[in-house]
mmCIF file of C-alpha atoms in Angstrom:
data_model
loop_
_atom_site.group_PDB
_atom_site.id
_atom_site.type_symbol
_atom_site.label_atom_id
_atom_site.label_comp_id
_atom_site.label_asym_id
_atom_site.label_seq_id
_atom_site.Cartn_x
_atom_site.Cartn_y
_atom_site.Cartn_z
ATOM 1 C CA MET A 5 102.233 102.985 107.349
ATOM 2 C CA ASN A 6 100.409 101.527 104.356
ATOM 3 C CA ILE A 7 97.941 103.079 101.923
ATOM 4 C CA CYS A 8 96.256 102.000 98.696
ATOM 5 C CA LEU A 9 95.504 104.625 96.034
ATOM 6 C CA GLN A 10 92.596 104.013 93.652
ATOM 7 C CA LEU A 11 94.134 105.613 90.551
ATOM 8 C CA ILE A 12 91.715 104.356 87.900
ATOM 9 C CA ASN A 13 88.797 101.935 87.643
ATOM 10 C CA LYS A 14 88.965 100.969 83.967
ATOM 11 C CA CYS A 15 90.205 97.588 82.792
ATOM 12 C CA GLN A 16 90.508 95.709 79.487
ATOM 13 C CA LEU A 17 89.326 92.445 81.050
ATOM 14 C CA GLN A 18 86.025 91.212 82.470
ATOM 15 C CA CYS A 19 87.236 88.641 84.975
ATOM 16 C CA LYS A 20 84.546 86.409 86.404
ATOM 17 C CA PHE A 21 85.660 87.087 89.986
ATOM 18 C CA CYS A 22 85.919 90.882 89.554
ATOM 19 C CA GLY A 23 83.984 93.044 91.979
ATOM 20 C CA LYS A 24 82.274 94.860 89.116
ATOM 21 C CA GLN A 25 79.733 92.042 88.894
ATOM 22 C CA PHE A 26 78.444 93.063 92.330
ATOM 23 C CA LEU A 27 77.827 96.688 91.317
ATOM 24 C CA SER A 28 74.590 98.168 90.029
ATOM 25 C CA LYS A 29 74.538 99.980 86.652
ATOM 26 C CA ASP A 30 74.652 103.349 88.392
ATOM 27 C CA GLU A 31 77.530 102.257 90.614
ATOM 28 C CA LYS A 32 79.460 101.014 87.565
ATOM 29 C CA LYS A 33 79.110 104.438 85.917
ATOM 30 C CA VAL A 34 80.516 106.129 89.012
ATOM 31 C CA PHE A 35 83.463 103.744 89.191
ATOM 32 C CA ASP A 36 84.195 103.947 85.448
ATOM 33 C CA ASN A 37 84.442 107.735 85.668
ATOM 34 C CA SER A 38 86.664 107.682 88.750
ATOM 35 C CA TYR A 39 90.181 108.874 87.884
ATOM 36 C CA MET A 40 92.915 110.216 90.145
ATOM 37 C CA SER A 41 94.876 112.921 88.341
ATOM 38 C CA TYR A 42 98.608 113.292 88.916
ATOM 39 C CA GLU A 43 97.970 116.543 90.787
ATOM 40 C CA ILE A 44 95.495 114.887 93.179
ATOM 41 C CA PHE A 45 97.819 111.912 93.633
ATOM 42 C CA LYS A 46 100.688 114.230 94.537
ATOM 43 C CA GLN A 47 98.572 116.151 97.069
ATOM 44 C CA ILE A 48 97.519 112.933 98.813
ATOM 45 C CA ILE A 49 101.051 111.496 98.924
ATOM 46 C CA ASP A 50 102.476 114.763 100.244
ATOM 47 C CA LYS A 51 99.928 114.827 103.069
ATOM 48 C CA TYR A 52 100.805 111.270 104.136
ATOM 49 C CA ILE A 53 104.535 111.930 103.876
ATOM 50 C CA GLU A 54 104.138 114.951 106.133
ATOM 51 C CA PHE A 55 102.004 112.951 108.581
ATOM 52 C CA SER A 56 104.215 109.876 108.681
ATOM 53 C CA ASN A 57 107.048 109.386 111.160
ATOM 54 C CA SER A 58 108.249 106.249 109.403
ATOM 55 C CA VAL A 59 108.486 104.795 105.920
ATOM 56 C CA ILE A 60 105.344 104.213 103.884
ATOM 57 C CA GLU A 61 104.315 101.323 101.643
ATOM 58 C CA ILE A 62 102.114 102.265 98.696
ATOM 59 C CA ASN A 63 99.769 99.952 96.817
ATOM 60 C CA LEU A 64 98.842 101.429 93.412
ATOM 61 C CA THR A 65 96.581 98.557 92.401
ATOM 62 C CA PRO A 66 93.002 99.684 91.675
ATOM 63 C CA VAL A 67 90.282 97.495 93.148
ATOM 64 C CA ILE A 68 88.619 96.988 89.772
ATOM 65 C CA GLY A 69 91.018 98.690 87.355
ATOM 66 C CA GLU A 70 94.370 98.429 85.605
ATOM 67 C CA ALA A 71 96.992 100.919 86.767
ATOM 68 C CA PHE A 72 98.915 100.909 83.472
ATOM 69 C CA LEU A 73 95.887 102.430 81.747
ATOM 70 C CA HIS A 74 96.530 105.618 83.732
ATOM 71 C CA ASP A 75 97.965 108.353 81.492
ATOM 72 C CA ASP A 76 100.571 109.431 84.060
ATOM 73 C CA ILE A 77 101.473 106.108 85.642
ATOM 74 C CA LEU A 78 105.231 106.403 84.968
ATOM 75 C CA LYS A 79 105.244 109.965 86.269
ATOM 76 C CA ILE A 80 103.472 108.727 89.411
ATOM 77 C CA LEU A 81 106.046 105.978 89.925
ATOM 78 C CA ASP A 82 108.916 108.424 89.470
ATOM 79 C CA TYR A 83 107.474 110.696 92.143
ATOM 80 C CA LEU A 84 107.291 107.831 94.647
ATOM 81 C CA GLU A 85 110.810 106.703 93.796
ATOM 82 C CA GLN A 86 112.370 110.031 94.777
ATOM 83 C CA SER A 87 110.792 110.224 98.258
ATOM 84 C CA ILE A 88 112.994 108.995 101.103
ATOM 85 C CA LYS A 89 109.909 108.187 103.209
ATOM 86 C CA ILE A 90 108.506 105.744 100.649
ATOM 87 C CA LYS A 91 109.790 102.293 101.587
ATOM 88 C CA ASN A 92 108.387 100.518 98.553
ATOM 89 C CA TYR A 93 105.454 100.643 96.184
ATOM 90 C CA PHE A 94 103.869 98.071 93.925
ATOM 91 C CA ILE A 95 101.280 97.350 91.252
ATOM 92 C CA VAL A 96 99.351 94.173 90.529
ATOM 93 C CA THR A 97 98.768 94.218 86.776
ATOM 94 C CA ASN A 98 97.122 92.143 84.047
ATOM 95 C CA PHE A 99 100.244 92.967 81.982
ATOM 96 C CA ILE A 100 98.293 93.812 78.821
ATOM 97 C CA ASN A 101 99.020 97.532 78.410
ATOM 98 C CA ILE A 102 102.804 97.032 78.504
ATOM 99 C CA ASP A 103 105.663 97.552 76.051
ATOM 100 C CA LYS A 104 109.456 97.345 76.187
ATOM 101 C CA ASP A 105 109.908 101.069 76.884
ATOM 102 C CA ILE A 106 107.653 100.804 79.932
ATOM 103 C CA LEU A 107 109.564 97.775 81.220
ATOM 104 C CA LEU A 108 112.905 99.514 80.746
ATOM 105 C CA HIS A 109 111.561 102.469 82.719
ATOM 106 C CA LEU A 110 110.337 100.173 85.512
ATOM 107 C CA SER A 111 113.700 98.401 85.682
ATOM 108 C CA LYS A 112 115.350 101.668 86.782
ATOM 109 C CA LEU A 113 113.091 101.975 89.831
ATOM 110 C CA LYS A 114 114.813 100.585 92.935
ATOM 111 C CA LYS A 115 111.796 100.479 95.282
ATOM 112 C CA PHE A 116 109.184 99.166 92.859
ATOM 113 C CA ASP A 117 107.675 95.663 92.709
ATOM 114 C CA LEU A 118 105.664 94.396 89.741
ATOM 115 C CA LEU A 119 103.125 91.654 90.430
ATOM 116 C CA ILE A 120 101.702 90.034 87.300
ATOM 117 C CA SER A 121 98.339 88.267 87.346
ATOM 118 C CA VAL A 122 98.317 85.119 85.200
ATOM 119 C CA TYR A 123 94.791 84.239 84.092
ATOM 120 C CA GLY A 124 95.404 81.014 82.180
ATOM 121 C CA PHE A 125 98.004 78.719 80.593
ATOM 122 C CA ASP A 126 96.470 78.874 77.095
ATOM 123 C CA GLU A 127 93.948 80.970 75.196
ATOM 124 C CA LYS A 128 90.996 78.835 76.292
ATOM 125 C CA THR A 129 91.686 79.076 80.023
ATOM 126 C CA PHE A 130 92.524 82.780 79.680
ATOM 127 C CA ILE A 131 89.210 83.532 77.966
ATOM 128 C CA ASP A 132 87.324 81.427 80.498
ATOM 129 C CA ILE A 133 88.516 83.679 83.315
ATOM 130 C CA THR A 134 88.782 87.085 81.595
ATOM 131 C CA LYS A 135 86.140 86.859 78.797
ATOM 132 C CA LYS A 136 88.690 88.507 76.476
ATOM 133 C CA LYS A 137 90.884 87.218 73.625
ATOM 134 C CA LEU A 138 94.094 88.808 74.850
ATOM 135 C CA PHE A 139 96.185 85.776 75.773
ATOM 136 C CA ASN A 140 98.629 86.205 72.863
ATOM 137 C CA LYS A 141 99.127 89.848 73.803
ATOM 138 C CA PHE A 142 99.881 88.757 77.365
ATOM 139 C CA ILE A 143 102.376 86.100 76.224
ATOM 140 C CA ASN A 144 104.152 88.508 73.867
ATOM 141 C CA ASN A 145 104.546 90.969 76.730
ATOM 142 C CA MET A 146 105.912 88.213 78.965
ATOM 143 C CA LYS A 147 108.540 87.451 76.320
ATOM 144 C CA LEU A 148 109.807 91.018 76.679
ATOM 145 C CA LEU A 149 110.797 90.302 80.284
ATOM 146 C CA ALA A 150 113.630 88.022 79.158
ATOM 147 C CA ASP A 151 115.713 91.048 78.156
ATOM 148 C CA ILE A 152 114.883 93.221 81.180
ATOM 149 C CA LYS A 153 117.376 93.348 84.046
ATOM 150 C CA ASN A 154 116.907 94.415 87.677
ATOM 151 C CA LEU A 155 113.109 94.311 87.752
ATOM 152 C CA ASN A 156 111.562 92.579 90.744
ATOM 153 C CA VAL A 157 108.641 90.535 89.422
ATOM 154 C CA GLU A 158 106.220 88.091 90.992
ATOM 155 C CA LEU A 159 103.618 85.919 89.296
ATOM 156 C CA LEU A 160 100.146 85.616 90.810
ATOM 157 C CA ILE A 161 98.388 82.574 89.396
ATOM 158 C CA ARG A 162 94.698 83.504 89.217
ATOM 159 C CA SER A 163 93.435 79.958 88.913
ATOM 160 C CA LYS A 164 92.993 77.094 91.352
ATOM 161 C CA THR A 165 93.975 74.520 88.724
ATOM 162 C CA GLN A 166 96.894 73.884 86.390
ATOM 163 C CA LYS A 167 99.324 75.978 88.426
ATOM 164 C CA THR A 168 102.302 73.899 87.267
ATOM 165 C CA ASN A 169 101.230 74.168 83.627
ATOM 166 C CA VAL A 170 100.923 77.932 83.931
ATOM 167 C CA PHE A 171 104.272 78.324 85.599
ATOM 168 C CA LEU A 172 106.220 76.156 83.157
ATOM 169 C CA HIS A 173 104.575 77.783 80.154
ATOM 170 C CA ILE A 174 105.237 81.338 81.312
ATOM 171 C CA ILE A 175 108.716 80.859 82.777
ATOM 172 C CA ARG A 176 110.130 79.868 79.380
ATOM 173 C CA TYR A 177 109.723 83.464 78.277
ATOM 174 C CA SER A 178 110.770 85.165 81.482
ATOM 175 C CA ARG A 179 113.989 83.745 82.894
ATOM 176 C CA GLN A 180 114.424 86.811 85.096
ATOM 177 C CA LEU A 181 111.462 85.931 87.332
ATOM 178 C CA VAL A 182 113.314 84.876 90.458
ATOM 179 C CA ASN A 183 110.616 85.850 92.978
ATOM 180 C CA THR A 184 107.602 83.846 91.949
ATOM 181 C CA ASN A 185 104.380 83.623 93.912
ATOM 182 C CA LEU A 186 102.224 80.651 92.938
ATOM 183 C CA ALA A 187 99.391 81.477 95.323
ATOM 184 C CA GLY A 188 95.994 80.660 93.863
ATOM 185 C CA LEU A 189 93.025 82.954 94.086
ATOM 186 C CA ILE A 190 89.860 81.415 95.511
ATOM 187 C CA PRO A 191 86.975 82.420 93.211
ATOM 188 C CA LEU A 192 84.411 84.531 95.029
ATOM 189 C CA SER A 193 80.765 83.600 95.176
ATOM 190 C CA SER A 194 77.638 85.627 95.872
ATOM 191 C CA ASN A 195 76.560 82.784 98.141
ATOM 192 C CA ASP A 196 78.193 83.308 101.537
ATOM 193 C CA ASN A 197 77.636 79.655 102.410
ATOM 194 C CA GLU A 198 80.063 78.630 99.651
ATOM 195 C CA ILE A 199 82.876 80.790 101.000
ATOM 196 C CA LYS A 200 85.223 79.463 103.658
ATOM 197 C CA MET A 201 85.514 82.115 106.343
ATOM 198 C CA PRO A 202 88.841 82.456 108.183
ATOM 199 C CA LYS A 203 88.782 82.599 111.970
ATOM 200 C CA LYS A 204 89.110 86.227 112.999
ATOM 201 C CA LYS A 205 91.356 86.603 116.031
ATOM 202 C CA GLY A 206 91.902 90.335 116.403
ATOM 203 C CA ILE A 207 92.999 93.264 114.257
ATOM 204 C CA CYS A 208 92.915 92.541 110.525
ATOM 205 C CA LEU A 209 95.986 93.636 108.587
ATOM 206 C CA ASN A 210 93.739 94.993 105.814
ATOM 207 C CA ALA A 211 92.134 97.431 108.264
ATOM 208 C CA LEU A 212 95.510 99.156 108.513
ATOM 209 C CA TYR A 213 95.921 99.335 104.722
ATOM 210 C CA ASN A 214 93.567 102.228 104.084
ATOM 211 C CA SER A 215 92.194 102.863 100.586
ATOM 212 C CA ILE A 216 91.928 106.376 99.127
ATOM 213 C CA THR A 217 89.729 107.408 96.202
ATOM 214 C CA PRO A 218 90.220 110.429 93.870
ATOM 215 C CA ASP A 219 87.760 112.531 95.895
ATOM 216 C CA GLY A 220 89.903 112.014 98.990
ATOM 217 C CA ASN A 221 87.644 109.575 100.850
ATOM 218 C CA ILE A 222 89.568 107.100 102.995
ATOM 219 C CA SER A 223 87.987 103.687 103.601
ATOM 220 C CA ILE A 224 89.004 101.400 106.424
ATOM 221 C CA CYS A 225 90.713 98.880 104.128
ATOM 222 C CA ASP A 226 91.720 98.385 100.517
ATOM 223 C CA ASN A 227 88.563 96.371 99.816
ATOM 224 C CA ALA A 228 90.334 93.032 99.788
ATOM 225 C CA ASP A 229 86.973 91.269 99.503
ATOM 226 C CA TYR A 230 85.570 92.360 96.132
ATOM 227 C CA ARG A 231 81.975 91.535 97.085
ATOM 228 C CA TYR A 232 81.817 94.672 99.211
ATOM 229 C CA ILE A 233 83.572 97.085 96.867
ATOM 230 C CA GLY A 234 82.550 100.661 97.578
ATOM 231 C CA LYS A 235 80.656 99.650 100.708
ATOM 232 C CA GLN A 236 83.427 99.836 103.300
ATOM 233 C CA VAL A 237 83.254 102.313 106.164
ATOM 234 C CA ILE A 238 84.629 105.755 105.274
ATOM 235 C CA ILE A 239 86.911 106.947 108.090
ATOM 236 C CA GLY A 240 87.510 110.458 106.753
ATOM 237 C CA ASN A 241 88.547 112.614 103.813
ATOM 238 C CA VAL A 242 92.140 113.641 103.227
ATOM 239 C CA PHE A 243 91.086 117.021 101.792
ATOM 240 C CA GLU A 244 88.553 117.885 104.491
ATOM 241 C CA GLN A 245 90.274 116.816 107.732
ATOM 242 C CA PRO A 246 93.833 116.726 109.077
ATOM 243 C CA LEU A 247 95.212 113.196 109.059
ATOM 244 C CA GLU A 248 95.960 113.632 112.768
ATOM 245 C CA ASP A 249 92.199 113.855 113.393
ATOM 246 C CA ILE A 250 91.319 110.956 111.073
ATOM 247 C CA TYR A 251 93.716 108.606 112.871
ATOM 248 C CA LYS A 252 93.281 109.720 116.487
ATOM 249 C CA GLU A 253 92.089 107.257 119.120
ATOM 250 C CA ASP A 254 88.481 108.478 119.392
ATOM 251 C CA SER A 255 87.982 108.687 115.597
ATOM 252 C CA ILE A 256 85.941 106.272 113.463
ATOM 253 C CA PHE A 257 89.232 104.580 112.565
ATOM 254 C CA GLY A 258 90.269 104.306 116.216
ATOM 255 C CA LYS A 259 86.962 102.784 117.273
ATOM 256 C CA ILE A 260 87.068 100.183 114.477
ATOM 257 C CA ILE A 261 90.639 99.133 115.301
ATOM 258 C CA LYS A 262 89.954 98.865 119.045
ATOM 259 C CA ASN A 263 86.766 96.910 118.352
ATOM 260 C CA GLN A 264 88.693 94.493 116.128
ATOM 261 C CA TYR A 265 91.294 94.109 118.879
ATOM 262 C CA ASN A 266 88.427 92.924 121.089
ATOM 263 C CA ARG A 267 87.091 90.742 118.236
ATOM 264 C CA HIS A 268 84.125 92.917 117.374
ATOM 265 C CA TYR A 269 83.744 93.629 113.643
ATOM 266 C CA THR A 270 81.625 95.765 111.309
ATOM 267 C CA LYS A 271 78.979 93.904 109.310
ATOM 268 C CA TYR A 272 81.223 93.931 106.222
ATOM 269 C CA CYS A 273 84.249 92.736 108.166
ATOM 270 C CA THR A 274 82.176 89.949 109.705
ATOM 271 C CA ARG A 275 81.188 88.623 106.266
ATOM 272 C CA CYS A 276 84.586 89.203 104.630
ATOM 273 C CA ASN A 277 86.702 86.153 103.763
ATOM 274 C CA GLU A 278 89.942 88.137 103.327
ATOM 275 C CA TYR A 279 90.902 88.471 106.996
ATOM 276 C CA GLU A 280 94.668 88.513 107.625
ATOM 277 C CA ASP A 281 96.396 88.322 111.003
ATOM 278 C CA ILE A 282 98.644 91.240 111.833
ATOM 279 C CA SER A 283 102.043 90.526 113.350
ATOM 280 C CA TYR A 284 103.481 92.243 116.422
ATOM 281 C CA ASN A 285 106.186 93.875 114.300
ATOM 282 C CA GLU A 286 103.659 95.244 111.815
ATOM 283 C CA LEU A 287 101.543 96.684 114.611
ATOM 284 C CA LYS A 288 104.599 98.178 116.294
ATOM 285 C CA ASN A 289 105.689 99.806 113.025
ATOM 286 C CA ILE A 290 102.268 101.391 112.546
ATOM 287 C CA SER A 291 102.408 102.738 116.116
ATOM 288 C CA LYS A 292 105.321 104.951 115.027
ATOM 289 C CA ASN A 293 102.751 107.065 113.191
ATOM 290 C CA ILE A 294 99.637 106.361 115.245
ATOM 291 C CA LYS A 295 100.924 106.561 118.809
ATOM 292 C CA TRP A 296 97.879 105.232 120.653
ATOM 293 C CA ILE A 297 98.182 101.882 118.857
ATOM 294 C CA LYS A 298 101.129 101.147 121.196
ATOM 295 C CA LYS A 299 98.498 100.224 123.792
ATOM 296 C CA LEU A 300 97.466 97.289 121.569
ATOM 297 C CA CYS A 301 100.990 95.930 121.012
#
């Protein structure tokens, strides 16, 4: 079972593809003030651990925030590390609010993956994407990785161009990066005609990666397509309903999944360009917790 926790919605950067640009002023205020306390985080995790019959994967990457700005982020990671039902957990970070003590702490976590977004290969390209003069801070933090052992790190190149330049420039300072992802991010556009839509062939993997906000609302996916941030269908609230009811076959969640199986999608899913096929093994694993999904395997 997979869930994404929206810990915090503040960020030091103003990336040109960030979903914040699609929010109104009032919506931005709501998101900026959204913060999941350690106590709320723990309550949510405990409920899912109790509900789950198999291991859980946790995504701690905020849709429009930076997880390492959270006051209790290391405490949160430690709590996940000690649970036998947590298979692994990860954060995608801009790597700005990092120091050596944090990296040493992360290196002791056996189930944690750190994914670092790279927004340019020099100060000019970095500013072009992020609108902030923080490239030197980023590079200095990358240099710290050279002395850190046993930390699983991946690079996510957030640019369609100069991937080789970025990689060669960064790798000089981080010889420990053995698992490197050079996947580019396609910039999003407000014009749907400019976005290449994938062919949707059934259940989307993202629909089984539910996103949970500090107030307990659970949305159908982790808002992979930033254009529709905050507009996804709410399938329930972790503090108001038992998870057994939220995930039963005749629930909002159940209807959406069965409709996707038959290639019928919500209006946001129809327009989303972040569709991902789900494998038989992934679906079978999820059916360990949500029994009726076995019918779709």
